[in-house]
Amino acid sequence: MKRYGNLYPEIIDFENILIASRQAQRGKRFRDNVLDFNYNLETELIRLQKQLTDKTYQPGAYRTFHLINPKSRLISAAPYRDRVVHHALCNIIVPIFERTFIDNSYANRLGFGTHRALKKFTTFARKSRYVLQCDIKKYFPSIDHITLKQLIRRKIKCSDTLWLIETIINNSNEQEIVIDYFPGDNLLVPVTRKKGLPIGNLTSQFFANIYLNGFDHFIKEQLKISKYVRYVDDFALFSDDKELLADARLKIEAYLGELRLKIHPVKSQLFETRIGATFLGFRVFSDRIRVRNTNLHHARRRLKRLQIDYAQGRLELKQVTQSIKSWVAHLEHGDTWQLRQQIFTSLFFRRK
């Protein structure tokens, strides 16, 4: 396996850091922290470049908040200058790993995404009798730092680049506590072994794909499952052979155990596709795609909140429009024309 060296000069090149600053501010240009940084942009970038060159760079503290829909998650927002560093790093190392990823992994990749993932999932579901659908239990909080660093070192040998990567990983803030035991563990291993990546970092999303890249190849090349889709920690295997999928589940559990991961005991099930399989907020049937009821309820509550925030002056019409367009684009992935007419023809926004 080829390993790449001498990457750090490309990462800390001023032009790359400047590009990274433009990438980091997309959709956030008018936030106070971005405006402050951009007010002295050249000075800030030169200072950042010097800290990276001297290896005196240290990430700042995260701002955290909880999202509870559709499930409770701790979201961590890194300081803006750190997000610039994340982009500068990813600009150089993503292409190295991207060429090793299989086409069946759809999350956080340019040209892939939810729409293509749902389309492929639907195609497989309608051509197969059975599906083994799995969810990795508390994926981001469970990612093991030692294992992740070992996987990254398989492709990168540049010591300076590894220093920056490990600085980012080591600075991960405390995540939800996960206590799981694996073969060979003593009583203290799950407590003392550092794990967890902050959801919200560009680097975390990328590292999450690296962490399961070998697993993707295992499914395709060793289990010989041709119909396979993964989106972050949700994945599905399709076949007309029920026993093949039942046997695959046992092998999957063993493989994930080597990564110190477990599949969710309730959300991971083997069943007939005619019942309707749920993926990315939609339920896929043989003749139609419906929005999950829970997602629809959450969306109606969000729309109600938008109306209230707009009426009370907390949001401008442009922000409301952007949010609605995003939701409409999501709904368009399913057979939802009548639903969209029902929701949006009666939707009004007024100032008090």
Short mmCIF file of C-alpha atoms in Angstrom, two decimals:
data_model
loop_
_atom_site.label_atom_id
_atom_site.label_comp_id
_atom_site.label_asym_id
_atom_site.label_seq_id
_atom_site.Cartn_x
_atom_site.Cartn_y
_atom_site.Cartn_z
CA MET A 1 0.00 0.00 0.00
CA LYS A 2 1.42 3.37 -1.07
CA ARG A 3 2.06 5.86 1.73
CA TYR A 4 2.34 9.58 1.09
CA GLY A 5 5.00 11.90 2.48
CA ASN A 6 6.03 15.56 2.17
CA LEU A 7 2.43 16.79 2.35
CA TYR A 8 2.85 19.45 5.02
CA PRO A 9 4.34 22.18 2.77
CA GLU A 10 1.17 21.94 0.65
CA ILE A 11 -1.06 22.16 3.73
CA ILE A 12 0.62 25.26 5.17
CA ASP A 13 1.08 27.00 1.82
CA PHE A 14 -0.47 30.49 2.12
CA GLU A 15 -2.60 30.03 -1.00
CA ASN A 16 -4.08 26.83 0.42
CA ILE A 17 -4.85 28.50 3.75
CA LEU A 18 -6.47 31.42 1.92
CA ILE A 19 -8.65 29.01 -0.08
CA ALA A 20 -9.49 27.20 3.16
CA SER A 21 -10.69 30.48 4.72
CA ARG A 22 -13.05 31.02 1.79
CA GLN A 23 -14.36 27.48 2.11
CA ALA A 24 -14.87 27.78 5.88
CA GLN A 25 -16.98 30.93 5.59
CA ARG A 26 -19.50 29.64 3.02
CA GLY A 27 -22.96 30.40 4.31
CA LYS A 28 -21.50 32.07 7.40
CA ARG A 29 -19.90 35.28 6.02
CA PHE A 30 -21.92 37.65 8.17
CA ARG A 31 -21.45 35.92 11.52
CA ASP A 32 -19.56 38.00 14.06
CA ASN A 33 -16.62 35.61 14.44
CA VAL A 34 -16.15 35.40 10.66
CA LEU A 35 -16.41 39.18 10.22
CA ASP A 36 -13.85 39.70 12.99
CA PHE A 37 -11.44 37.23 11.37
CA ASN A 38 -11.90 38.71 7.89
CA TYR A 39 -11.41 42.29 9.13
CA ASN A 40 -7.70 41.48 9.51
CA LEU A 41 -7.70 38.53 7.12
CA GLU A 42 -4.11 38.65 5.89
CA THR A 43 -2.74 39.17 9.40
CA GLU A 44 -4.85 36.31 10.78
CA LEU A 45 -3.81 33.92 7.99
CA ILE A 46 -0.12 34.78 8.35
CA ARG A 47 -0.35 34.20 12.11
CA LEU A 48 -2.09 30.88 11.53
CA GLN A 49 0.49 29.86 8.94
CA LYS A 50 3.33 30.69 11.34
CA GLN A 51 1.76 28.65 14.16
CA LEU A 52 1.35 25.68 11.81
CA THR A 53 4.92 26.08 10.57
CA ASP A 54 6.34 26.29 14.09
CA LYS A 55 3.96 23.62 15.37
CA THR A 56 2.76 25.99 18.09
CA TYR A 57 -0.80 25.74 16.78
CA GLN A 58 -3.33 24.53 19.34
CA PRO A 59 -7.06 24.16 18.65
CA GLY A 60 -9.47 26.27 20.67
CA ALA A 61 -12.44 25.24 22.81
CA TYR A 62 -15.61 23.88 21.24
CA ARG A 63 -19.04 25.44 21.56
CA THR A 64 -21.53 22.62 22.12
CA PHE A 65 -25.28 22.22 21.89
CA HIS A 66 -27.76 19.35 21.69
CA LEU A 67 -30.01 18.44 18.77
CA ILE A 68 -32.91 16.21 19.73
CA ASN A 69 -34.54 15.62 16.35
CA PRO A 70 -34.63 12.99 15.02
CA LYS A 71 -32.41 11.68 17.81
CA SER A 72 -30.39 13.28 20.59
CA ARG A 73 -26.91 14.28 19.45
CA LEU A 74 -24.19 16.49 20.87
CA ILE A 75 -23.07 18.94 18.17
CA SER A 76 -19.71 20.65 18.58
CA ALA A 77 -18.74 23.86 16.78
CA ALA A 78 -15.01 24.56 16.56
CA PRO A 79 -13.71 28.15 16.58
CA TYR A 80 -13.62 29.68 13.11
CA ARG A 81 -9.82 29.73 12.85
CA ASP A 82 -9.79 25.99 13.58
CA ARG A 83 -12.31 25.39 10.82
CA VAL A 84 -9.92 27.14 8.45
CA VAL A 85 -7.21 24.68 9.51
CA HIS A 86 -9.60 21.75 9.00
CA HIS A 87 -10.25 22.83 5.41
CA ALA A 88 -6.56 23.43 4.73
CA LEU A 89 -5.77 19.90 5.92
CA CYS A 90 -8.65 18.24 4.07
CA ASN A 91 -7.83 20.03 0.80
CA ILE A 92 -4.60 18.04 0.66
CA ILE A 93 -5.37 14.68 2.29
CA VAL A 94 -8.95 14.03 1.11
CA PRO A 95 -7.88 13.17 -2.49
CA ILE A 96 -5.41 10.61 -1.15
CA PHE A 97 -8.10 8.67 0.70
CA GLU A 98 -10.97 9.43 -1.68
CA ARG A 99 -9.53 7.21 -4.39
CA THR A 100 -9.64 4.27 -1.94
CA PHE A 101 -13.35 4.73 -1.06
CA ILE A 102 -15.94 2.56 -2.78
CA ASP A 103 -18.90 4.02 -4.68
CA ASN A 104 -21.40 2.56 -2.20
CA SER A 105 -20.43 5.00 0.55
CA TYR A 106 -22.37 8.25 0.11
CA ALA A 107 -21.89 10.54 3.09
CA ASN A 108 -19.73 13.69 3.10
CA ARG A 109 -18.32 13.12 -0.37
CA LEU A 110 -18.37 15.47 -3.32
CA GLY A 111 -20.83 14.23 -5.97
CA PHE A 112 -22.52 11.71 -3.67
CA GLY A 113 -24.90 12.77 -0.86
CA THR A 114 -28.38 11.85 0.36
CA HIS A 115 -30.19 12.03 -2.98
CA ARG A 116 -27.91 9.53 -4.72
CA ALA A 117 -27.83 7.31 -1.62
CA LEU A 118 -31.64 7.15 -1.45
CA LYS A 119 -31.85 6.47 -5.20
CA LYS A 120 -29.41 3.56 -4.96
CA PHE A 121 -31.13 2.23 -1.82
CA THR A 122 -34.49 2.33 -3.65
CA THR A 123 -33.08 0.51 -6.68
CA PHE A 124 -31.64 -2.28 -4.53
CA ALA A 125 -34.78 -2.54 -2.38
CA ARG A 126 -37.02 -2.97 -5.42
CA LYS A 127 -34.79 -5.65 -6.93
CA SER A 128 -34.27 -7.73 -3.79
CA ARG A 129 -36.49 -9.80 -1.53
CA TYR A 130 -34.60 -9.21 1.72
CA VAL A 131 -32.64 -6.42 3.37
CA LEU A 132 -30.28 -6.47 6.34
CA GLN A 133 -30.46 -2.93 7.65
CA CYS A 134 -28.07 -1.86 10.40
CA ASP A 135 -27.22 1.17 12.48
CA ILE A 136 -23.93 1.47 14.36
CA LYS A 137 -24.53 2.15 18.02
CA LYS A 138 -23.39 5.69 18.99
CA TYR A 139 -20.94 5.85 16.10
CA PHE A 140 -19.14 9.19 16.56
CA PRO A 141 -18.80 8.84 20.35
CA SER A 142 -17.40 5.32 19.84
CA ILE A 143 -14.65 6.00 17.28
CA ASP A 144 -11.44 4.79 18.90
CA HIS A 145 -8.51 7.23 18.65
CA ILE A 146 -5.75 4.63 18.56
CA THR A 147 -7.47 2.65 15.82
CA LEU A 148 -8.23 5.79 13.79
CA LYS A 149 -4.61 6.97 13.92
CA GLN A 150 -3.40 3.53 12.82
CA LEU A 151 -5.75 3.59 9.82
CA ILE A 152 -4.56 7.06 8.81
CA ARG A 153 -0.88 6.05 9.09
CA ARG A 154 -1.49 3.33 6.50
CA LYS A 155 -1.73 6.07 3.85
CA ILE A 156 0.24 8.99 5.31
CA LYS A 157 3.88 8.89 6.41
CA CYS A 158 4.55 12.65 6.54
CA SER A 159 5.39 13.20 10.21
CA ASP A 160 4.37 16.88 10.21
CA THR A 161 0.99 16.10 8.67
CA LEU A 162 0.48 13.30 11.18
CA TRP A 163 1.29 15.78 13.96
CA LEU A 164 -1.50 18.10 12.77
CA ILE A 165 -3.99 15.26 12.32
CA GLU A 166 -3.26 13.87 15.77
CA THR A 167 -3.42 17.34 17.31
CA ILE A 168 -6.96 17.69 15.95
CA ILE A 169 -7.98 14.18 17.06
CA ASN A 170 -6.44 14.57 20.53
CA ASN A 171 -8.26 17.86 21.01
CA SER A 172 -11.67 16.23 20.51
CA ASN A 173 -13.97 17.41 23.26
CA GLU A 174 -15.68 15.00 25.62
CA GLN A 175 -18.47 13.11 23.93
CA GLU A 176 -21.37 11.04 25.17
CA ILE A 177 -20.06 8.29 27.45
CA VAL A 178 -20.02 4.87 25.79
CA ILE A 179 -18.99 1.80 27.81
CA ASP A 180 -18.67 -1.31 25.66
CA TYR A 181 -16.43 -4.31 26.23
CA PHE A 182 -14.68 -6.28 23.49
CA PRO A 183 -12.64 -9.51 23.52
CA GLY A 184 -9.36 -9.04 25.40
CA ASP A 185 -10.54 -6.02 27.40
CA ASN A 186 -9.97 -5.80 31.10
CA LEU A 187 -12.28 -3.83 33.38
CA LEU A 188 -10.57 -0.48 32.74
CA VAL A 189 -10.01 -0.52 28.96
CA PRO A 190 -13.39 0.97 27.88
CA VAL A 191 -12.94 3.77 30.42
CA THR A 192 -9.27 4.64 29.83
CA ARG A 193 -9.07 4.22 26.05
CA LYS A 194 -9.81 7.59 24.45
CA LYS A 195 -12.60 7.68 21.91
CA GLY A 196 -15.13 9.99 20.28
CA LEU A 197 -15.03 12.65 17.56
CA PRO A 198 -17.01 15.90 17.65
CA ILE A 199 -19.97 15.85 15.28
CA GLY A 200 -19.81 19.09 13.32
CA ASN A 201 -16.14 19.11 12.33
CA LEU A 202 -15.25 18.71 8.66
CA THR A 203 -12.36 16.53 9.80
CA SER A 204 -14.64 14.32 11.92
CA GLN A 205 -16.89 13.63 8.95
CA PHE A 206 -13.89 12.72 6.84
CA PHE A 207 -12.24 10.61 9.55
CA ALA A 208 -15.56 8.77 10.01
CA ASN A 209 -15.37 7.65 6.37
CA ILE A 210 -11.75 6.54 6.78
CA TYR A 211 -12.73 4.55 9.88
CA LEU A 212 -15.29 2.45 7.96
CA ASN A 213 -13.48 2.30 4.61
CA GLY A 214 -12.00 -1.11 5.35
CA PHE A 215 -15.43 -2.29 6.46
CA ASP A 216 -16.91 -1.19 3.12
CA HIS A 217 -14.30 -3.26 1.26
CA PHE A 218 -14.95 -6.18 3.59
CA ILE A 219 -18.65 -6.17 2.66
CA LYS A 220 -18.00 -5.99 -1.08
CA GLU A 221 -14.85 -8.10 -1.45
CA GLN A 222 -15.02 -10.71 1.30
CA LEU A 223 -18.73 -11.12 1.93
CA LYS A 224 -19.34 -10.64 -1.82
CA ILE A 225 -22.43 -8.49 -1.26
CA SER A 226 -22.94 -6.52 -4.46
CA LYS A 227 -26.03 -4.62 -3.27
CA TYR A 228 -24.75 -2.46 -0.43
CA VAL A 229 -25.31 1.15 0.63
CA ARG A 230 -23.79 3.09 3.52
CA TYR A 231 -24.50 6.62 4.71
CA VAL A 232 -22.32 7.47 7.74
CA ASP A 233 -23.33 4.82 10.32
CA ASP A 234 -26.48 3.55 8.56
CA PHE A 235 -25.92 0.73 6.09
CA ALA A 236 -27.96 -1.89 4.26
CA LEU A 237 -27.23 -5.16 2.47
CA PHE A 238 -29.72 -6.61 -0.04
CA SER A 239 -30.20 -10.13 -1.37
CA ASP A 240 -32.80 -12.71 -2.34
CA ASP A 241 -31.00 -15.16 -0.03
CA LYS A 242 -32.12 -14.68 3.57
CA GLU A 243 -29.54 -17.09 5.00
CA LEU A 244 -26.74 -15.23 3.24
CA LEU A 245 -27.74 -12.01 5.01
CA ALA A 246 -28.21 -13.75 8.36
CA ASP A 247 -24.69 -15.17 8.10
CA ALA A 248 -23.38 -11.76 6.97
CA ARG A 249 -24.73 -10.16 10.14
CA LEU A 250 -22.61 -12.43 12.33
CA LYS A 251 -19.48 -11.66 10.31
CA ILE A 252 -20.28 -7.95 10.35
CA GLU A 253 -20.56 -7.95 14.14
CA ALA A 254 -17.18 -9.68 14.40
CA TYR A 255 -15.50 -7.24 11.99
CA LEU A 256 -16.94 -4.16 13.68
CA GLY A 257 -15.79 -5.54 17.02
CA GLU A 258 -12.21 -5.20 15.77
CA LEU A 259 -12.96 -1.49 15.28
CA ARG A 260 -14.46 -1.37 18.79
CA LEU A 261 -17.93 -0.75 17.35
CA LYS A 262 -21.27 -2.48 17.82
CA ILE A 263 -24.42 -2.45 15.74
CA HIS A 264 -27.58 -1.23 17.40
CA PRO A 265 -29.40 -4.29 18.81
CA VAL A 266 -32.89 -2.94 18.03
CA LYS A 267 -32.41 -0.86 14.89
CA SER A 268 -30.45 -3.57 13.09
CA GLN A 269 -32.86 -6.05 11.52
CA LEU A 270 -33.27 -8.52 8.65
CA PHE A 271 -36.67 -8.40 6.93
CA GLU A 272 -38.52 -8.55 3.62
CA THR A 273 -38.29 -5.41 1.51
CA ARG A 274 -42.02 -5.51 0.68
CA ILE A 275 -42.71 -4.35 4.26
CA GLY A 276 -41.00 -1.08 3.48
CA ALA A 277 -37.44 -0.17 4.47
CA THR A 278 -36.64 3.19 6.08
CA PHE A 279 -33.60 5.16 4.97
CA LEU A 280 -32.59 8.83 5.32
CA GLY A 281 -36.02 9.88 6.54
CA PHE A 282 -38.02 8.06 3.86
CA ARG A 283 -39.82 4.75 3.76
CA VAL A 284 -39.25 2.87 0.52
CA PHE A 285 -41.98 0.59 -0.88
CA SER A 286 -42.16 -1.25 -4.19
CA ASP A 287 -44.34 1.44 -5.80
CA ARG A 288 -43.78 4.62 -3.79
CA ILE A 289 -41.51 6.50 -1.40
CA ARG A 290 -43.08 8.12 1.64
CA VAL A 291 -41.76 10.48 4.26
CA ARG A 292 -41.44 8.88 7.68
CA ASN A 293 -44.20 10.05 10.00
CA THR A 294 -41.73 11.04 12.71
CA ASN A 295 -39.76 13.18 10.23
CA LEU A 296 -42.98 14.79 9.03
CA HIS A 297 -44.01 15.66 12.60
CA HIS A 298 -40.58 17.17 13.29
CA ALA A 299 -40.78 19.20 10.06
CA ARG A 300 -44.22 20.58 10.89
CA ARG A 301 -42.89 21.71 14.27
CA ARG A 302 -39.91 23.39 12.58
CA LEU A 303 -42.22 25.21 10.17
CA LYS A 304 -44.35 26.37 13.09
CA ARG A 305 -41.21 27.66 14.81
CA LEU A 306 -40.21 29.50 11.62
CA GLN A 307 -43.59 31.23 11.58
CA ILE A 308 -43.20 32.31 15.20
CA ASP A 309 -39.60 33.49 14.76
CA TYR A 310 -40.51 35.47 11.64
CA ALA A 311 -43.58 37.02 13.28
CA GLN A 312 -41.46 38.14 16.25
CA GLY A 313 -38.68 39.53 14.05
CA ARG A 314 -36.01 36.97 14.94
CA LEU A 315 -35.72 35.84 11.30
CA GLU A 316 -35.74 37.68 7.99
CA LEU A 317 -37.77 36.50 4.99
CA LYS A 318 -34.58 35.44 3.18
CA GLN A 319 -33.68 33.05 6.01
CA VAL A 320 -37.21 31.64 6.10
CA THR A 321 -37.17 31.12 2.33
CA GLN A 322 -33.82 29.31 2.44
CA SER A 323 -35.07 26.96 5.17
CA ILE A 324 -38.29 26.16 3.29
CA LYS A 325 -36.42 25.58 0.02
CA SER A 326 -34.15 23.12 1.81
CA TRP A 327 -37.12 21.19 3.19
CA VAL A 328 -38.89 21.18 -0.21
CA ALA A 329 -35.73 19.83 -1.86
CA HIS A 330 -35.66 17.03 0.71
CA LEU A 331 -39.33 16.18 0.16
CA GLU A 332 -38.83 16.02 -3.59
CA HIS A 333 -36.76 12.86 -3.12
CA GLY A 334 -40.02 11.02 -2.38
CA ASP A 335 -43.49 10.76 -3.89
CA THR A 336 -44.69 13.81 -2.02
CA TRP A 337 -46.42 16.15 -4.51
CA GLN A 338 -49.76 16.03 -2.71
CA LEU A 339 -48.07 16.36 0.67
CA ARG A 340 -46.18 19.45 -0.48
CA GLN A 341 -49.38 21.01 -1.80
CA GLN A 342 -51.13 20.29 1.48
CA ILE A 343 -48.36 21.81 3.61
CA PHE A 344 -47.23 24.80 1.64
CA THR A 345 -50.45 26.14 0.13
CA SER A 346 -51.72 26.87 3.65
CA LEU A 347 -48.43 28.24 4.98
CA PHE A 348 -48.39 31.97 5.75
CA PHE A 349 -45.79 34.23 7.29
CA ARG A 350 -46.81 37.55 8.84
CA ARG A 351 -45.10 40.11 11.04
CA LYS A 352 -46.87 41.02 14.24
#
